[in-house]
Amino acid sequence: MRTFILLVIILLSAKISLLAQVTHLKNNGKKDILIRNSTLHAFSDPIKKDTFQVEVSGKSLLDGLVYFKIISFSGNEIYKISFNANDLIGYGLSNNPTNKEKEKFIKDRINKFFNKDNFMIPAIKNTDEYDQDFSDKDIWLDIKSDPLAIGFYYLIGEEDNRIIAFSKKHKKVVMYMNFD
């Protein structure tokens, strides 16, 4: 009887291990996606919509990685960045926040990542002035010269403000403002 029970335990362990391997392969080696947000918005083309996607993967929201990417209307990945999920924590938390409060803050930031206010049309208004402390002049002038360029603003941490746009001249996404 002991041999039978031991054999069943070994077989169940092997089956559980095999299921874990299959799950790992289904996720392409990535850890579990804990939260995801996406939207369609014109960006690389003033009419056709690109896919904006942000997700946190990992074992927990506090230890996870954020992946932000933009896929063009034609299916090409045109922007990709990753950073620690903790980098989404910013102002607005009490002193010594609990892990639950931090997790809620990260979830809120992911859920609000693509608010309509984060998209700017045109990316740079005619009245906006260049500031050398926050931008590269050539990139700034390139985006400003395109009245159809669409800007997208996102924040990492408390003060790392980034604004990106698709440069038709360079045929890629560029960061035209970064103030922290």
Coordinates of N, CA and C in Angstrom, one line a residue:
M1 N 0.8 -1.2 0.0 CA 0.0 0.0 0.0 C 0.9 1.3 0.0
R2 N 1.9 1.3 0.8 CA 2.8 2.4 0.9 C 3.5 2.7 -0.5
T3 N 3.8 1.6 -1.2 CA 4.4 1.8 -2.5 C 3.4 2.4 -3.5
F4 N 2.2 2.0 -3.4 CA 1.1 2.5 -4.2 C 0.9 4.0 -4.0
I5 N 0.9 4.4 -2.7 CA 0.7 5.8 -2.4 C 1.9 6.6 -2.8
L6 N 3.1 6.1 -2.6 CA 4.3 6.8 -3.1 C 4.3 7.0 -4.6
L7 N 3.9 5.9 -5.3 CA 3.8 6.0 -6.8 C 2.8 7.1 -7.2
V8 N 1.6 7.2 -6.5 CA 0.6 8.2 -6.9 C 1.2 9.6 -6.6
I9 N 1.9 9.8 -5.5 CA 2.5 11.1 -5.2 C 3.5 11.5 -6.2
I10 N 4.3 10.5 -6.6 CA 5.3 10.8 -7.7 C 4.7 11.2 -9.0
L11 N 3.6 10.4 -9.4 CA 2.9 10.7 -10.6 C 2.2 12.1 -10.6
L12 N 1.6 12.4 -9.5 CA 0.9 13.7 -9.3 C 2.0 14.8 -9.3
S13 N 3.1 14.7 -8.7 CA 4.2 15.7 -8.7 C 4.7 15.9 -10.1
A14 N 4.8 14.8 -10.9 CA 5.3 14.9 -12.3 C 4.3 15.7 -13.1
K15 N 3.0 15.4 -12.9 CA 1.9 16.0 -13.7 C 1.9 17.5 -13.3
I16 N 2.0 17.9 -12.1 CA 2.0 19.3 -11.7 C 3.2 20.0 -12.3
S17 N 4.4 19.4 -12.3 CA 5.5 20.0 -12.9 C 5.3 20.2 -14.4
L18 N 4.7 19.2 -15.0 CA 4.5 19.3 -16.5 C 3.5 20.4 -16.8
L19 N 2.5 20.6 -15.9 CA 1.5 21.7 -16.1 C 2.2 23.0 -15.9
A20 N 3.1 23.1 -15.0 CA 3.8 24.4 -14.7 C 4.6 24.7 -15.9
Q21 N 5.3 23.7 -16.5 CA 6.1 24.0 -17.7 C 5.3 24.4 -18.9
V22 N 4.1 23.8 -19.1 CA 3.2 24.2 -20.2 C 2.7 25.6 -20.0
T23 N 2.3 26.0 -18.8 CA 1.9 27.3 -18.4 C 3.0 28.3 -18.7
H24 N 4.2 28.0 -18.3 CA 5.4 28.8 -18.6 C 5.6 29.0 -20.1
L25 N 5.4 28.0 -20.9 CA 5.6 28.1 -22.3 C 4.5 29.0 -22.9
K26 N 3.2 28.8 -22.4 CA 2.1 29.6 -22.9 C 2.4 31.1 -22.7
N27 N 3.0 31.5 -21.6 CA 3.3 32.9 -21.3 C 4.6 33.3 -22.0
N28 N 5.2 32.5 -22.9 CA 6.4 32.8 -23.6 C 7.6 33.1 -22.6
G29 N 7.6 32.4 -21.5 CA 8.6 32.6 -20.5 C 8.4 33.8 -19.6
K30 N 7.3 34.6 -19.8 CA 7.0 35.7 -18.9 C 6.3 35.2 -17.7
K31 N 6.5 36.0 -16.6 CA 5.7 35.7 -15.4 C 4.3 36.1 -15.6
D32 N 3.4 35.8 -14.7 CA 2.0 36.1 -14.8 C 1.7 37.6 -15.0
I33 N 0.8 37.9 -15.9 CA 0.3 39.3 -16.1 C -0.7 39.6 -15.0
L34 N -0.4 40.5 -14.1 CA -1.2 40.9 -13.0 C -2.2 41.9 -13.3
I35 N -2.0 42.8 -14.1 CA -2.9 43.8 -14.5 C -2.5 44.3 -15.9
R36 N -3.5 44.6 -16.7 CA -3.3 45.1 -18.1 C -4.3 46.2 -18.4
N37 N -3.9 47.2 -19.2 CA -4.7 48.2 -19.7 C -4.3 48.5 -21.1
S38 N -5.3 48.7 -22.0 CA -5.0 49.0 -23.4 C -6.0 50.0 -23.9
T39 N -5.6 50.7 -25.0 CA -6.6 51.5 -25.7 C -6.1 51.7 -27.1
L40 N -7.0 52.0 -28.0 CA -6.7 52.4 -29.4 C -6.8 53.9 -29.5
H41 N -5.8 54.4 -30.2 CA -5.7 55.9 -30.3 C -4.9 56.2 -31.5
A42 N -5.3 57.2 -32.3 CA -4.4 57.7 -33.4 C -3.1 58.2 -32.8
F43 N -2.0 57.9 -33.4 CA -0.7 58.3 -32.9 C 0.3 58.4 -34.0
S44 N 0.7 57.3 -34.6 CA 1.7 57.3 -35.7 C 1.1 57.8 -37.0
D45 N -0.3 57.8 -37.1 CA -1.0 58.3 -38.2 C -2.2 59.1 -37.6
P46 N -2.5 60.2 -38.2 CA -3.5 61.1 -37.6 C -4.9 60.5 -37.7
I47 N -5.1 59.4 -38.5 CA -6.5 58.9 -38.6 C -6.5 57.4 -38.1
K48 N -5.5 56.6 -38.5 CA -5.5 55.2 -38.2 C -5.1 55.0 -36.7
K49 N -5.7 54.1 -36.0 CA -5.4 53.9 -34.6 C -4.4 52.9 -34.3
D50 N -3.5 53.2 -33.4 CA -2.5 52.3 -32.9 C -3.0 51.7 -31.5
T51 N -2.4 50.6 -31.1 CA -2.7 50.0 -29.9 C -1.7 50.4 -28.8
F52 N -2.2 51.0 -27.7 CA -1.3 51.3 -26.6 C -1.6 50.3 -25.5
Q53 N -0.6 49.7 -25.0 CA -0.8 48.7 -24.0 C 0.2 48.8 -22.8
V54 N -0.3 48.7 -21.6 CA 0.6 48.7 -20.4 C 0.2 47.5 -19.5
E55 N 1.1 46.8 -19.0 CA 0.8 45.7 -18.1 C 1.9 45.6 -17.1
V56 N 1.5 44.9 -16.0 CA 2.5 44.6 -14.9 C 2.5 43.1 -14.9
S57 N 3.7 42.5 -15.0 CA 4.0 41.1 -15.0 C 4.9 40.8 -13.8
G58 N 4.7 39.6 -13.2 CA 5.6 39.2 -12.1 C 4.8 38.4 -11.1
K59 N 5.4 38.2 -9.9 CA 4.8 37.5 -8.9 C 3.9 38.3 -8.0
S60 N 4.2 39.6 -8.0 CA 3.3 40.6 -7.2 C 3.4 42.0 -7.8
L61 N 2.4 42.8 -7.6 CA 2.4 44.1 -8.1 C 3.6 44.9 -7.6
L62 N 4.0 44.7 -6.4 CA 5.1 45.5 -5.8 C 6.5 45.1 -6.3
D63 N 6.6 43.8 -6.8 CA 7.9 43.3 -7.3 C 7.9 43.1 -8.8
G64 N 6.8 43.5 -9.5 CA 6.6 43.3 -10.9 C 7.3 44.3 -11.8
L65 N 7.2 44.0 -13.1 CA 7.8 44.9 -14.1 C 6.6 45.4 -14.9
V66 N 6.7 46.7 -15.3 CA 5.7 47.3 -16.1 C 6.3 47.3 -17.5
Y67 N 5.5 46.9 -18.5 CA 5.8 46.9 -19.9 C 4.8 47.8 -20.6
F68 N 5.3 48.9 -21.2 CA 4.5 49.8 -21.9 C 4.9 49.7 -23.4
K69 N 4.0 49.4 -24.3 CA 4.3 49.4 -25.7 C 3.2 49.9 -26.5
I70 N 3.6 50.4 -27.7 CA 2.7 50.9 -28.7 C 2.9 50.0 -30.0
I71 N 1.8 49.5 -30.5 CA 1.8 48.7 -31.7 C 1.1 49.5 -32.8
S72 N 1.7 49.8 -33.9 CA 1.1 50.6 -34.9 C -0.1 49.9 -35.5
F73 N -0.9 50.7 -36.3 CA -2.1 50.1 -36.9 C -1.7 49.0 -37.9
S74 N -0.5 49.0 -38.4 CA -0.1 48.0 -39.3 C 0.6 46.8 -38.6
G75 N 0.6 46.8 -37.3 CA 1.0 45.6 -36.5 C 2.5 45.7 -36.1
N76 N 3.2 46.8 -36.3 CA 4.6 46.9 -36.0 C 4.7 47.5 -34.6
E77 N 5.6 46.9 -33.8 CA 5.9 47.5 -32.4 C 6.7 48.8 -32.7
I78 N 6.2 49.9 -32.3 CA 6.9 51.2 -32.5 C 7.5 51.8 -31.3
Y79 N 7.1 51.3 -30.1 CA 7.6 51.8 -28.9 C 7.5 50.7 -27.8
K80 N 8.6 50.6 -27.0 CA 8.6 49.6 -25.9 C 9.5 50.1 -24.8
I81 N 9.0 50.1 -23.6 CA 9.8 50.5 -22.5 C 9.4 49.6 -21.3
S82 N 10.3 49.3 -20.4 CA 9.9 48.6 -19.2 C 10.6 49.2 -18.0
F83 N 10.0 49.1 -16.8 CA 10.5 49.6 -15.6 C 9.8 48.9 -14.4
N84 N 10.4 49.1 -13.3 CA 9.9 48.4 -12.1 C 8.5 49.0 -11.7
A85 N 7.6 48.1 -11.3 CA 6.2 48.6 -10.9 C 6.3 49.6 -9.8
N86 N 7.2 49.4 -8.9 CA 7.4 50.4 -7.8 C 7.6 51.8 -8.3
D87 N 8.1 51.9 -9.5 CA 8.3 53.3 -10.1 C 7.0 54.0 -10.4
L88 N 5.9 53.3 -10.3 CA 4.6 53.9 -10.5 C 4.1 54.6 -9.2
I89 N 4.7 54.3 -8.1 CA 4.3 54.9 -6.9 C 4.8 56.3 -6.8
G90 N 3.9 57.2 -6.5 CA 4.3 58.6 -6.4 C 3.6 59.3 -5.3
Y91 N 3.4 60.6 -5.5 CA 2.8 61.4 -4.5 C 1.3 60.9 -4.3
G92 N 0.8 61.2 -3.2 CA -0.6 60.8 -2.9 C -0.8 59.7 -1.9
L93 N 0.3 59.1 -1.5 CA 0.2 58.1 -0.5 C 0.6 58.7 0.9
S94 N 0.0 58.1 1.9 CA 0.3 58.6 3.3 C 1.7 58.2 3.6
N95 N 2.2 58.7 4.7 CA 3.5 58.3 5.2 C 3.5 56.9 5.6
N96 N 4.5 56.1 5.3 CA 4.5 54.7 5.7 C 3.3 53.9 5.2
P97 N 3.0 53.9 3.9 CA 1.9 53.2 3.4 C 2.0 51.7 3.5
T98 N 0.9 51.0 3.6 CA 0.9 49.6 3.7 C 1.1 49.0 2.3
N99 N 1.4 47.8 2.2 CA 1.5 47.1 0.9 C 0.2 47.2 0.1
K100 N -0.9 47.0 0.8 CA -2.2 47.1 0.1 C -2.4 48.5 -0.5
E101 N -2.0 49.6 0.2 CA -2.1 50.9 -0.3 C -1.2 51.1 -1.5
K102 N 0.0 50.6 -1.5 CA 0.9 50.7 -2.6 C 0.4 50.0 -3.8
E103 N -0.2 48.8 -3.6 CA -0.8 48.0 -4.7 C -1.9 48.7 -5.3
K104 N -2.8 49.3 -4.5 CA -3.9 50.1 -5.0 C -3.4 51.3 -5.8
F105 N -2.4 51.9 -5.4 CA -1.8 53.1 -6.1 C -1.3 52.6 -7.5
I106 N -0.6 51.5 -7.5 CA -0.1 51.0 -8.8 C -1.3 50.6 -9.7
K107 N -2.3 50.0 -9.2 CA -3.5 49.6 -10.0 C -4.1 50.9 -10.6
D108 N -4.3 51.9 -9.7 CA -4.9 53.1 -10.2 C -4.1 53.8 -11.3
R109 N -2.8 53.8 -11.1 CA -1.9 54.4 -12.2 C -2.0 53.6 -13.5
I110 N -2.1 52.3 -13.4 CA -2.3 51.5 -14.6 C -3.6 51.8 -15.3
N111 N -4.7 51.8 -14.5 CA -6.0 52.0 -15.0 C -6.2 53.4 -15.6
K112 N -5.4 54.4 -15.1 CA -5.5 55.8 -15.6 C -4.4 56.1 -16.6
F113 N -3.6 55.2 -17.0 CA -2.4 55.4 -17.9 C -2.8 56.1 -19.2
F114 N -4.0 55.7 -19.7 CA -4.4 56.2 -21.0 C -5.5 57.1 -21.0
N115 N -5.7 57.9 -19.9 CA -6.7 58.9 -19.8 C -6.6 59.8 -21.0
K116 N -7.8 60.3 -21.5 CA -7.8 61.2 -22.7 C -6.9 62.4 -22.5
D117 N -6.8 62.9 -21.3 CA -6.0 64.1 -21.1 C -4.5 63.8 -21.4
N118 N -4.1 62.6 -21.5 CA -2.7 62.3 -21.7 C -2.3 62.3 -23.2
F119 N -3.3 62.5 -24.0 CA -3.1 62.6 -25.5 C -3.2 64.1 -25.9
M120 N -2.3 64.6 -26.6 CA -2.3 66.0 -27.0 C -2.3 66.2 -28.5
I121 N -3.2 66.9 -29.0 CA -3.3 67.2 -30.4 C -3.5 68.7 -30.6
P122 N -2.5 69.4 -31.2 CA -1.2 68.9 -31.7 C -0.3 68.6 -30.5
A123 N 0.7 67.8 -30.8 CA 1.7 67.5 -29.8 C 2.3 68.7 -29.2
I124 N 2.7 69.7 -30.0 CA 3.2 70.9 -29.5 C 2.4 72.1 -30.1
K125 N 1.9 72.9 -29.3 CA 1.1 74.1 -29.8 C 2.0 75.1 -30.4
N126 N 1.5 75.9 -31.3 CA 2.3 77.0 -31.9 C 2.8 78.0 -30.8
T127 N 2.1 78.1 -29.7 CA 2.5 79.1 -28.7 C 3.5 78.5 -27.7
D128 N 3.7 77.2 -27.7 CA 4.7 76.6 -26.8 C 6.1 77.0 -27.2
E129 N 6.9 77.2 -26.1 CA 8.3 77.7 -26.3 C 9.2 76.5 -26.0
Y130 N 10.3 76.4 -26.8 CA 11.3 75.4 -26.5 C 12.1 75.7 -25.2
D131 N 12.4 74.6 -24.5 CA 13.1 74.8 -23.2 C 14.3 73.7 -23.3
Q132 N 15.5 74.2 -23.4 CA 16.6 73.3 -23.5 C 16.8 72.4 -22.3
D133 N 16.3 72.7 -21.2 CA 16.5 71.9 -20.0 C 15.7 70.6 -20.1
F134 N 14.7 70.6 -21.0 CA 13.7 69.4 -21.0 C 13.6 68.7 -22.4
S135 N 14.3 69.2 -23.4 CA 14.1 68.7 -24.7 C 15.4 68.8 -25.6
D136 N 15.5 68.0 -26.5 CA 16.5 68.1 -27.6 C 15.9 69.0 -28.7
K137 N 16.6 70.0 -29.1 CA 16.1 71.0 -30.0 C 15.7 70.5 -31.3
D138 N 16.5 69.6 -31.9 CA 16.1 69.0 -33.2 C 14.8 68.2 -33.1
I139 N 14.7 67.4 -32.1 CA 13.5 66.6 -31.9 C 12.3 67.5 -31.7
W140 N 12.5 68.5 -30.8 CA 11.4 69.5 -30.5 C 10.9 70.2 -31.8
L141 N 11.8 70.7 -32.6 CA 11.5 71.4 -33.8 C 10.8 70.5 -34.8
D142 N 11.3 69.2 -34.9 CA 10.7 68.2 -35.8 C 9.2 68.0 -35.4
I143 N 8.9 67.8 -34.2 CA 7.5 67.5 -33.7 C 6.7 68.8 -33.9
K144 N 7.2 69.9 -33.5 CA 6.5 71.2 -33.6 C 6.1 71.5 -35.0
S145 N 7.0 71.2 -36.0 CA 6.7 71.5 -37.4 C 5.6 70.6 -38.0
D146 N 5.1 69.6 -37.3 CA 4.1 68.7 -37.7 C 2.8 69.0 -37.0
P147 N 1.9 69.8 -37.5 CA 0.6 70.1 -36.8 C -0.3 68.9 -36.6
L148 N 0.0 67.8 -37.3 CA -0.8 66.6 -37.1 C -0.2 65.6 -36.1
A149 N 1.0 65.9 -35.6 CA 1.7 65.1 -34.6 C 0.8 65.0 -33.3
I150 N 0.7 63.8 -32.8 CA 0.0 63.6 -31.6 C 0.9 63.2 -30.5
G151 N 0.8 63.9 -29.4 CA 1.7 63.7 -28.2 C 1.0 62.8 -27.2
F152 N 1.8 62.0 -26.5 CA 1.3 61.2 -25.4 C 2.2 61.4 -24.2
Y153 N 1.5 61.7 -23.0 CA 2.2 62.0 -21.8 C 2.1 60.8 -20.8
Y154 N 3.2 60.5 -20.2 CA 3.1 59.5 -19.1 C 4.1 59.8 -18.0
L155 N 3.9 59.3 -16.8 CA 4.6 59.7 -15.7 C 5.2 58.4 -15.1
I156 N 6.5 58.4 -14.8 CA 7.1 57.3 -14.0 C 7.6 57.9 -12.7
G157 N 7.2 57.2 -11.6 CA 7.6 57.7 -10.3 C 6.8 58.9 -9.9
E158 N 7.5 59.8 -9.2 CA 6.8 61.1 -8.8 C 7.0 62.2 -9.7
E159 N 8.1 62.2 -10.4 CA 8.5 63.4 -11.2 C 9.1 63.2 -12.5
D160 N 9.2 62.0 -13.0 CA 9.7 61.7 -14.3 C 8.7 61.8 -15.4
N161 N 8.4 63.0 -15.8 CA 7.3 63.3 -16.8 C 7.9 63.1 -18.2
R162 N 7.2 62.3 -19.0 CA 7.7 62.1 -20.4 C 6.6 62.3 -21.4
I163 N 7.0 63.0 -22.5 CA 6.0 63.2 -23.6 C 6.6 62.7 -24.9
I164 N 5.9 61.8 -25.5 CA 6.4 61.2 -26.7 C 5.5 61.5 -27.9
A165 N 6.0 61.4 -29.1 CA 5.3 61.5 -30.3 C 5.9 60.7 -31.4
F166 N 5.2 60.4 -32.5 CA 5.8 59.7 -33.6 C 6.3 60.8 -34.6
S167 N 7.6 60.6 -34.9 CA 8.3 61.5 -35.8 C 8.2 60.9 -37.2
K168 N 7.5 61.6 -38.1 CA 7.5 61.2 -39.5 C 8.8 61.3 -40.1
K169 N 9.6 62.3 -39.7 CA 10.9 62.5 -40.3 C 11.8 61.3 -40.0
H170 N 11.8 60.9 -38.7 CA 12.7 59.8 -38.2 C 12.0 58.4 -38.3
K171 N 10.7 58.4 -38.6 CA 10.0 57.1 -38.7 C 10.1 56.3 -37.4
K172 N 9.9 57.0 -36.3 CA 10.0 56.3 -35.0 C 9.4 57.2 -33.9
V173 N 9.1 56.6 -32.8 CA 8.6 57.4 -31.6 C 9.8 58.0 -31.0
V174 N 9.6 59.3 -30.6 CA 10.7 60.1 -30.0 C 10.1 60.7 -28.7
M175 N 11.0 60.9 -27.7 CA 10.6 61.7 -26.5 C 11.0 63.1 -26.8
Y176 N 10.0 64.0 -26.8 CA 10.3 65.4 -27.1 C 10.3 66.2 -25.9
M177 N 9.8 65.7 -24.8 CA 9.9 66.4 -23.5 C 10.1 65.4 -22.4
N178 N 11.1 65.7 -21.5 CA 11.3 64.9 -20.3 C 11.7 65.8 -19.2
F179 N 10.8 66.1 -18.3 CA 11.1 66.9 -17.2 C 10.9 66.2 -15.9
D180 N 11.9 66.3 -15.0 CA 11.8 65.6 -13.7 C 12.4 66.5 -12.6

